[in-house]
Amino acid sequence: MTQITSHSPIHVIGGGLAGSEAAWQIANAGVPVILHEMRGVRGTEAHKTDDLAELVCSNSFRSDDATSNAVGVIHAEMRMAGSLIMACADRHQVPAGGALAVDRDGFSAAVTQAVQTHPLITVVREEIEGLPPREWDQAIIATGPLTAPGLASAIQAETGADALAFFDAIAPIVYRDSINMDICWYQSRYDKVGPGGTGKDYINCPMDEARYNAFLDALIAGDAIGFKEWEGTPYFDGCLPIEVMAERGRETLRHGPMKPMGLTNAHNPTVKAYAVVQLRQDNALGTLYNMVGFQTKLKYGAQAEIFRLIPGLENAEFARLGGLHRNTYINSPTLLDRSLVLKSRPGLRFAGQITGCEGYVESASIGLLAGRFAAAERKGEAPSLPPPTTALGSLLNHITGGHIVSDEEPGKRSFQPMNINFGLFPELEPGSIVKPEGVKRFRGKDKTIMKRQLIAKRALAECAKWLGVQAPVLAESA
C-alpha cells in the first residue's frame, strides 16, 4: 500500500550498508527517498553482486555482547532505533562463538528486498558522477570506501581537501569439505557460547614451532600485489594483510590472529599448539569457512601454495581467494558539522565509511544517524543528536571532532578511521566504580571489566531515553 506524504524526497547516493540504513530510517519517518546505486550499471573491484548492502570482506558483525563490549553496545542501540541492517543480520545469523556472523547472501538479499518493497523508497540504478544537483536540497552521500572516481573528484573539488586512502584486504574462503578434520577440531576460544553458537563454532588448525616458522618464512617471501599508483597509501591497522603483520616481527601473528590461547587440541589434548589458525563459518549451510584475520594482498597463486602449508589445509579448496581494494575517506572533523552536514553545502550529508568510521556496524550506524537527521530537517525539526555517552554518540563525536590534533604540527591532518571502542566513550562519573563487597583485591582486569559494564549500561539507558523506548534487558556477560 502506497503511503501518502507531502514531503519532497531525500536523495541517498550509495546502496551499501550505510545508504540502505539511511534510506530505511528516512522512509520509516514518513519521508520519501530516492536511493541511487551504481551497481547494476557499473561494478566495483570488490563487489560480486548487484544486491544492496553486499558484504565484501568478513561476514562477521563482531561481538554481540552488549554488557561489556563496545561493538555489542552499538548493536543494541541500533536495534532500539529500528535498524534494518541489524534486523536482517539477526534473521540470517550463523554460529560464530561470541560474535554475530551472518550468511552473507541471505543477509544482503533480505536488505535488498526490504528496501525495494518499501512504499516510500525508490531505487534507481545509476552512477552519480558529480555532487548532487542543487535542486536536491536534502541528500546523503554514502558511497563508502569504493566511491567512483568521478564523484570522488567532485568531492575533492568541493572540499578543497585531499581525500586520504588506505588499503583494505579480504580474507580467503575455504570449502568446508576440503578441510582435514583428522587434524583440525571445532572449538570457540575459551569454549565461549555466543548468539546462535554452541562453543564449538570455529575450525582450528594447530601448528608446532617448526611449522609456524616455516609458514612465516613462506608468508614473508610470498609474491604480493604491488601498490603501483597507490604507493604510500597507509593501511588501517584493524585490517592489516597477514603478510604485513608477519613482517612486523616473528611473534606478531602468535599474539594476533594465530594466538593459541583458550584452545585445546581435541586430537591431542596434552600438547599445547604453538600457534593456531581459526576458520569461521561463512554461510548458513556451513559449507564455507573464512580464514579469520587472514586478509591478504598475496597473488592468487602464492595464496593457495602458502595457505596449504597450514596443517589441515593441505588439500584446501578455495571458494574465494583473498583480494585487495582501496578505501577512501574525507577529513570529517574539518568538513562536517555535528549532524554530518558538509559545512560548505547545507543539506548535503555524508554517511558510512567515507566519513572515517570502520566496520560494518559502524558504517551502518552513521547511515542510521544521517537518515534520522535528514528526515527531521525535511519535517521542519532540528536533528536530535544522540547523547555522547552512547555508542552512537561517541562514534559521531569521533567523526565530527573527536580526533587528536598535533600541537607540533597544527596544520597536519591527524584524523584516522576508527572502530567503535570504549576509548571513544566519556569517562564515568567519579566514584562510579565501587569495589564489590567481600572482595579484598580489586584492580587490573576485574576493575576494567566493571568499568566497561558500567559504561555499557549507561550507554543503553541513555540511548533508550534519547529514542523514547524501553532499554533492553540483557543477561550478564560470562
Coordinates of C-alpha atoms in Angstrom, one line a residue, residues 19-455:
G19 CA 23.0 4.1 2.4
S20 CA 20.4 1.3 2.8
E21 CA 20.1 2.1 6.5
A22 CA 19.8 5.8 5.9
A23 CA 17.1 5.2 3.3
W24 CA 15.2 2.9 5.7
Q25 CA 15.3 5.4 8.6
I26 CA 14.1 8.3 6.3
A27 CA 11.3 6.2 4.9
N28 CA 10.2 5.0 8.3
A29 CA 10.0 8.6 9.4
G30 CA 7.4 9.2 6.7
V31 CA 9.6 10.9 4.2
P32 CA 10.1 9.6 0.6
V33 CA 13.6 8.5 -0.5
I34 CA 15.3 8.0 -3.9
L35 CA 18.2 5.7 -3.4
H36 CA 20.8 5.8 -6.2
E37 CA 23.0 2.8 -6.6
M38 CA 25.5 2.4 -9.4
R39 CA 26.0 -1.4 -9.2
G40 CA 23.8 -2.8 -12.0
V41 CA 25.3 -0.1 -14.2
R42 CA 28.9 0.0 -13.1
G43 CA 30.6 -2.6 -10.9
T44 CA 33.5 -2.2 -8.4
E45 CA 36.7 -4.1 -7.9
A46 CA 35.4 -5.8 -4.7
H47 CA 31.7 -6.4 -5.2
K48 CA 30.4 -9.7 -6.8
T49 CA 26.6 -9.0 -7.0
D50 CA 24.2 -6.1 -7.5
D51 CA 22.5 -6.6 -4.2
L52 CA 22.3 -3.8 -1.7
A53 CA 24.4 -4.0 1.5
E54 CA 26.7 -6.7 0.0
L55 CA 29.4 -7.8 2.4
V56 CA 32.7 -7.7 0.6
C57 CA 35.1 -8.6 3.5
S58 CA 34.3 -10.7 6.6
N59 CA 30.8 -12.0 7.3
S60 CA 31.1 -11.1 11.0
F61 CA 29.5 -8.1 12.7
R62 CA 31.8 -8.9 15.6
S63 CA 30.9 -9.2 19.3
D64 CA 27.2 -9.2 20.2
D65 CA 27.9 -8.8 23.9
A66 CA 26.1 -5.6 24.9
T67 CA 27.1 -5.9 28.6
S68 CA 30.8 -5.3 28.2
N69 CA 31.8 -4.9 24.6
A70 CA 31.5 -1.6 22.7
V71 CA 30.5 -3.4 19.4
G72 CA 27.8 -5.2 21.2
V73 CA 26.6 -2.0 22.7
I74 CA 26.2 -0.3 19.3
H75 CA 24.4 -3.4 18.1
A76 CA 21.9 -3.0 20.9
E77 CA 21.5 0.7 20.3
M78 CA 20.8 0.2 16.6
R79 CA 18.2 -2.4 17.3
M80 CA 16.5 0.1 19.6
A81 CA 16.5 2.6 16.8
G82 CA 14.8 0.2 14.4
S83 CA 17.9 -0.7 12.3
L84 CA 17.2 -2.6 9.1
I85 CA 20.8 -3.8 9.0
M86 CA 20.6 -5.3 12.5
A87 CA 17.2 -6.8 11.8
C88 CA 18.4 -8.6 8.7
A89 CA 21.6 -9.7 10.4
D90 CA 19.6 -11.2 13.3
R91 CA 17.4 -13.1 10.8
H92 CA 20.4 -14.5 8.9
Q93 CA 23.0 -15.2 11.6
V94 CA 25.2 -18.2 11.6
P95 CA 27.1 -19.7 14.5
A96 CA 30.3 -17.8 15.4
G97 CA 31.0 -18.1 19.1
G98 CA 30.6 -14.8 20.9
A99 CA 30.2 -12.9 17.6
L100 CA 27.2 -12.1 15.4
A101 CA 28.1 -13.5 11.9
V102 CA 25.7 -13.8 9.0
D103 CA 25.0 -15.7 5.9
R104 CA 26.2 -13.0 3.5
D105 CA 24.0 -13.9 0.6
G106 CA 20.8 -14.2 2.7
F107 CA 21.6 -11.0 4.6
S108 CA 22.1 -8.8 1.5
A109 CA 19.1 -10.4 -0.2
A110 CA 16.9 -9.5 2.8
V111 CA 18.2 -5.9 2.9
T112 CA 17.5 -5.6 -0.9
Q113 CA 14.0 -6.9 -0.6
A114 CA 13.1 -4.7 2.3
V115 CA 14.4 -1.6 0.7
Q116 CA 12.9 -2.3 -2.8
T117 CA 9.5 -3.1 -1.4
H118 CA 9.2 -0.2 1.0
P119 CA 6.4 2.1 -0.4
L120 CA 8.4 5.3 0.3
I121 CA 11.7 4.1 -1.3
T122 CA 12.5 4.3 -5.0
V123 CA 15.7 2.5 -6.0
V124 CA 17.4 3.9 -9.2
R125 CA 20.3 2.1 -10.7
E126 CA 22.6 4.8 -12.0
E127 CA 26.0 6.3 -11.4
I128 CA 26.1 9.8 -9.9
E129 CA 29.3 11.2 -11.3
G130 CA 29.4 14.5 -9.5
L131 CA 27.9 16.2 -6.4
P132 CA 24.1 16.1 -6.2
P133 CA 22.5 19.0 -8.2
R134 CA 21.4 22.0 -6.1
E135 CA 17.7 21.1 -6.5
W136 CA 18.4 18.1 -4.4
D137 CA 18.2 20.2 -1.3
Q138 CA 18.5 17.2 1.0
A139 CA 20.9 14.5 0.0
I140 CA 23.2 11.9 1.6
I141 CA 26.4 10.6 0.1
A142 CA 27.0 7.1 1.4
T143 CA 29.3 5.7 -1.4
G144 CA 31.7 4.1 1.0
P145 CA 35.3 3.1 0.5
L146 CA 34.8 2.3 -3.2
T147 CA 33.5 5.7 -4.3
A148 CA 33.6 6.0 -8.1
P149 CA 36.4 8.3 -9.4
G150 CA 34.1 10.9 -10.8
L151 CA 32.2 11.5 -7.6
A152 CA 35.4 11.3 -5.6
S153 CA 36.9 14.1 -7.7
A154 CA 33.8 16.2 -7.3
I155 CA 34.0 15.8 -3.5
Q156 CA 37.6 16.8 -3.5
A157 CA 36.9 19.8 -5.7
E158 CA 34.1 20.9 -3.3
T159 CA 36.0 20.4 -0.1
G160 CA 39.4 21.7 -1.2
A161 CA 41.0 19.0 1.0
D162 CA 42.9 15.9 0.0
A163 CA 40.9 12.6 0.5
L164 CA 43.1 10.1 2.3
A165 CA 43.0 6.4 1.1
F166 CA 44.1 3.2 2.7
F167 CA 44.0 -0.5 1.7
D168 CA 41.5 -3.0 3.0
A169 CA 42.4 -6.6 2.3
I170 CA 39.9 -9.5 2.0
A171 CA 40.4 -12.9 3.7
P172 CA 40.1 -16.2 1.7
I173 CA 37.1 -18.5 2.0
V174 CA 37.6 -22.3 2.1
Y175 CA 35.2 -25.1 1.2
R176 CA 34.4 -27.0 4.5
D177 CA 34.7 -30.4 3.0
S178 CA 38.3 -29.8 1.9
I179 CA 39.5 -29.2 5.5
N180 CA 41.1 -32.2 7.1
M181 CA 39.2 -32.7 10.4
D182 CA 41.6 -35.5 11.5
I183 CA 44.0 -32.7 12.2
C184 CA 41.6 -29.8 12.9
W185 CA 38.9 -29.5 15.5
Y186 CA 35.8 -27.4 16.4
Q187 CA 36.1 -25.1 19.3
S188 CA 35.4 -21.4 20.2
R189 CA 38.1 -19.7 22.1
Y190 CA 37.6 -20.5 25.8
D191 CA 34.5 -22.5 24.7
K192 CA 32.5 -19.3 24.6
V193 CA 28.9 -19.7 23.6
G194 CA 27.6 -16.7 21.6
P195 CA 24.4 -15.8 19.6
G196 CA 23.4 -18.9 17.7
G197 CA 26.5 -20.7 18.7
T198 CA 27.5 -23.8 20.7
G199 CA 31.0 -23.0 21.9
K200 CA 32.4 -25.1 19.0
D201 CA 31.9 -22.6 16.2
Y202 CA 35.4 -22.3 14.8
I203 CA 37.6 -24.8 13.0
N204 CA 41.1 -24.7 14.5
C205 CA 44.3 -25.7 12.7
P206 CA 47.3 -26.3 15.1
M207 CA 50.9 -25.5 14.4
D208 CA 54.0 -26.5 16.3
E209 CA 57.0 -24.2 16.4
A210 CA 58.8 -25.6 13.3
R211 CA 55.7 -25.5 11.1
Y212 CA 54.9 -21.9 12.4
N213 CA 58.4 -20.7 11.4
A214 CA 58.3 -22.4 8.0
F215 CA 54.9 -20.8 7.4
L216 CA 56.1 -17.4 8.5
D217 CA 59.1 -17.6 6.2
A218 CA 56.9 -18.5 3.2
L219 CA 54.4 -15.8 4.0
I220 CA 57.1 -13.1 4.2
A221 CA 58.7 -14.3 0.9
G222 CA 55.3 -14.6 -0.8
D223 CA 54.6 -12.8 -4.1
A224 CA 52.3 -9.9 -3.2
I225 CA 50.3 -7.4 -5.3
G226 CA 52.3 -4.2 -5.7
F227 CA 50.9 -0.8 -4.8
K228 CA 51.5 0.7 -8.2
E229 CA 49.7 4.1 -8.4
W230 CA 48.6 3.7 -4.8
E231 CA 52.2 3.7 -3.5
G232 CA 52.5 5.1 0.0
T233 CA 48.8 4.7 0.9
P234 CA 48.6 3.6 4.6
Y235 CA 46.8 0.5 5.9
F236 CA 44.1 0.7 8.5
D237 CA 45.6 -1.2 11.5
G238 CA 42.4 -3.1 12.2
C239 CA 42.6 -4.8 8.8
L240 CA 46.3 -5.4 8.0
P241 CA 47.2 -8.0 5.5
I242 CA 48.6 -11.1 7.1
E243 CA 51.9 -10.8 5.4
V244 CA 52.3 -7.2 6.6
M245 CA 51.7 -8.3 10.2
A246 CA 54.3 -11.1 9.7
E247 CA 56.9 -8.6 8.6
R248 CA 56.4 -6.7 11.9
G249 CA 58.1 -9.5 13.9
R250 CA 58.1 -13.2 14.3
E251 CA 55.8 -13.2 17.3
T252 CA 53.2 -10.8 15.9
L253 CA 50.9 -13.4 14.4
R254 CA 51.2 -15.6 17.6
H255 CA 49.9 -12.7 19.6
G256 CA 47.3 -11.7 16.9
P257 CA 45.1 -13.8 14.6
M258 CA 47.1 -17.0 15.3
K259 CA 47.2 -16.9 19.1
P260 CA 46.8 -20.3 20.7
M261 CA 45.2 -19.1 24.0
G262 CA 41.9 -20.6 25.1
L263 CA 42.1 -23.6 22.7
T264 CA 42.8 -27.3 23.4
N265 CA 43.5 -29.7 20.6
A266 CA 40.8 -32.3 20.7
H267 CA 43.0 -34.8 18.9
N268 CA 46.0 -34.3 21.3
P269 CA 44.8 -32.5 24.5
T270 CA 48.1 -32.8 26.3
V271 CA 50.1 -30.9 23.7
K272 CA 49.7 -27.2 23.5
A273 CA 49.8 -25.7 20.0
Y274 CA 52.5 -23.1 19.3
A275 CA 50.1 -21.2 17.0
V276 CA 46.5 -21.8 15.8
V277 CA 44.7 -20.7 12.6
Q278 CA 41.0 -20.3 13.0
L279 CA 38.3 -20.5 10.4
R280 CA 34.8 -19.2 10.9
Q281 CA 31.6 -20.3 9.3
D282 CA 30.7 -18.0 6.4
N283 CA 27.2 -19.2 5.2
A284 CA 24.1 -20.7 6.7
L285 CA 24.7 -24.1 5.1
G286 CA 28.1 -24.4 6.8
T287 CA 29.8 -25.3 3.6
L288 CA 32.1 -22.3 3.5
Y289 CA 34.6 -21.1 6.2
N290 CA 36.7 -17.9 6.1
M291 CA 40.2 -17.7 7.5
V292 CA 40.0 -15.4 10.5
G293 CA 42.4 -12.5 10.3
F294 CA 43.9 -13.7 7.0
Q295 CA 43.1 -10.7 4.9
T296 CA 45.9 -10.6 2.3
K297 CA 47.4 -8.9 -0.8
L298 CA 49.3 -12.0 -1.9
K299 CA 48.8 -13.0 -5.5
Y300 CA 46.3 -15.9 -6.1
G301 CA 49.0 -18.5 -6.9
A302 CA 51.0 -17.6 -3.8
Q303 CA 48.0 -17.7 -1.6
A304 CA 47.0 -21.2 -2.5
E305 CA 50.5 -22.5 -2.1
I306 CA 51.3 -20.8 1.2
F307 CA 48.0 -21.4 2.9
R308 CA 48.1 -25.1 2.1
L309 CA 51.2 -25.2 4.4
I310 CA 48.8 -24.8 7.3
P311 CA 48.1 -28.2 9.0
G312 CA 44.6 -29.4 8.0
L313 CA 44.5 -27.2 4.9
E314 CA 47.0 -29.2 2.8
N315 CA 44.2 -30.0 0.3
A316 CA 42.1 -26.9 0.9
E317 CA 39.9 -25.7 -2.0
F318 CA 39.2 -22.0 -2.0
A319 CA 35.7 -20.7 -2.9
R320 CA 37.3 -17.2 -2.9
L321 CA 40.9 -16.2 -2.6
G322 CA 41.9 -13.0 -0.8
G323 CA 42.0 -9.7 -2.5
L324 CA 42.7 -6.0 -2.1
H325 CA 40.6 -2.9 -2.5
R326 CA 41.1 0.8 -1.9
N327 CA 39.3 2.7 0.8
T328 CA 38.7 6.5 0.7
Y329 CA 37.5 8.8 3.4
I330 CA 37.2 12.5 4.0
N331 CA 38.6 14.7 6.7
S332 CA 35.2 14.7 8.5
P333 CA 36.1 16.8 11.7
T334 CA 37.1 19.7 9.4
L335 CA 34.5 19.3 6.7
L336 CA 31.3 18.1 8.6
D337 CA 29.1 19.7 11.3
R338 CA 27.8 17.8 14.2
S339 CA 24.8 16.4 12.2
L340 CA 27.1 15.2 9.3
V341 CA 26.3 18.1 7.0
L342 CA 29.1 19.4 4.7
K343 CA 29.8 22.8 6.1
S344 CA 30.2 24.3 2.6
R345 CA 27.0 22.8 1.3
P346 CA 23.9 23.0 3.6
G347 CA 21.6 20.0 3.1
L348 CA 24.3 17.6 1.9
R349 CA 25.3 15.0 4.4
F350 CA 27.9 12.2 4.3
A351 CA 27.4 8.7 5.9
G352 CA 29.2 5.4 6.3
Q353 CA 32.9 4.6 5.8
I354 CA 33.6 7.6 3.7
T355 CA 33.2 9.7 6.9
G356 CA 36.1 7.8 8.5
C357 CA 34.4 5.1 10.6
E358 CA 35.5 1.5 10.2
G359 CA 33.4 -1.7 10.2
Y360 CA 30.1 -2.9 9.0
V361 CA 28.0 -1.8 12.1
E362 CA 29.9 1.5 12.4
S363 CA 29.2 2.3 8.8
A364 CA 25.5 1.4 9.1
S365 CA 25.2 3.3 12.4
I366 CA 26.4 6.5 10.8
G367 CA 23.9 5.9 8.0
L368 CA 21.2 5.4 10.6
L369 CA 22.1 8.8 12.2
A370 CA 22.4 10.6 8.8
G371 CA 19.0 9.3 7.8
R372 CA 17.3 10.4 11.0
F373 CA 18.9 13.8 10.9
A374 CA 17.9 14.4 7.3
A375 CA 14.3 13.2 7.9
A376 CA 14.0 15.5 10.9
E377 CA 15.1 18.5 8.8
R378 CA 12.8 17.6 6.0
K379 CA 9.9 17.6 8.5
G380 CA 11.0 21.1 9.8
E381 CA 12.5 19.7 13.0
A382 CA 16.0 20.2 14.4
P383 CA 18.1 17.0 14.3
S384 CA 18.2 15.3 17.7
L385 CA 21.8 14.2 18.4
P386 CA 22.5 11.1 20.4
P387 CA 24.0 11.6 23.8
P388 CA 27.8 11.4 23.8
T389 CA 27.6 8.7 26.4
T390 CA 26.0 6.4 23.9
A391 CA 27.9 4.3 21.4
L392 CA 26.2 6.1 18.6
G393 CA 27.0 9.5 20.1
S394 CA 30.6 8.6 20.9
L395 CA 31.2 7.4 17.3
L396 CA 29.6 10.5 15.9
N397 CA 31.8 12.6 18.2
H398 CA 34.9 10.9 16.9
I399 CA 33.9 11.6 13.3
T400 CA 32.9 15.2 13.8
G401 CA 35.7 16.2 16.2
G402 CA 37.0 13.5 18.5
H403 CA 40.4 13.1 16.9
I404 CA 43.8 14.1 18.3
V405 CA 45.3 17.4 17.0
S406 CA 49.1 17.7 16.9
D407 CA 50.4 20.8 18.8
E408 CA 53.7 20.4 17.0
E409 CA 52.2 20.3 13.5
P410 CA 48.8 22.1 13.8
G411 CA 48.2 22.0 10.1
K412 CA 48.8 18.3 9.8
R413 CA 45.8 16.0 9.4
S414 CA 45.5 13.6 12.3
F415 CA 42.1 12.2 11.8
Q416 CA 42.1 8.4 11.2
P417 CA 39.4 5.8 10.7
M418 CA 38.2 4.1 13.9
N419 CA 36.1 1.2 15.0
I420 CA 33.7 1.7 17.9
N421 CA 35.6 1.1 21.2
F422 CA 35.3 2.1 24.8
G423 CA 38.1 4.6 24.4
L424 CA 35.6 6.8 22.5
F425 CA 33.1 7.0 25.3
P426 CA 33.2 9.7 28.0
E427 CA 34.7 8.7 31.4
L428 CA 32.4 7.5 34.1
E429 CA 31.4 9.9 36.9
P430 CA 34.0 9.8 39.8
G431 CA 33.1 7.2 42.3
S432 CA 31.1 5.1 39.9
I433 CA 33.5 2.1 40.2
V434 CA 32.9 0.6 43.6
K435 CA 34.8 -2.4 44.9
P436 CA 32.3 -5.3 45.3
E437 CA 31.5 -6.3 48.9
G438 CA 33.7 -9.1 50.2
V439 CA 36.4 -8.6 47.5
K440 CA 39.9 -7.9 49.0
R441 CA 41.8 -7.0 45.9
F442 CA 40.1 -5.1 43.2
R443 CA 42.2 -3.8 40.4
G444 CA 43.5 -4.6 36.9
K445 CA 41.3 -6.9 34.8
D446 CA 38.4 -7.1 37.2
K447 CA 38.3 -3.3 37.5
T448 CA 38.4 -2.9 33.7
I449 CA 35.6 -5.3 33.3
M450 CA 33.4 -3.5 35.8
K451 CA 34.2 -0.1 34.1
R452 CA 33.2 -1.4 30.7
Q453 CA 30.0 -2.9 32.1
L454 CA 29.1 0.4 33.7
I455 CA 29.8 2.3 30.5

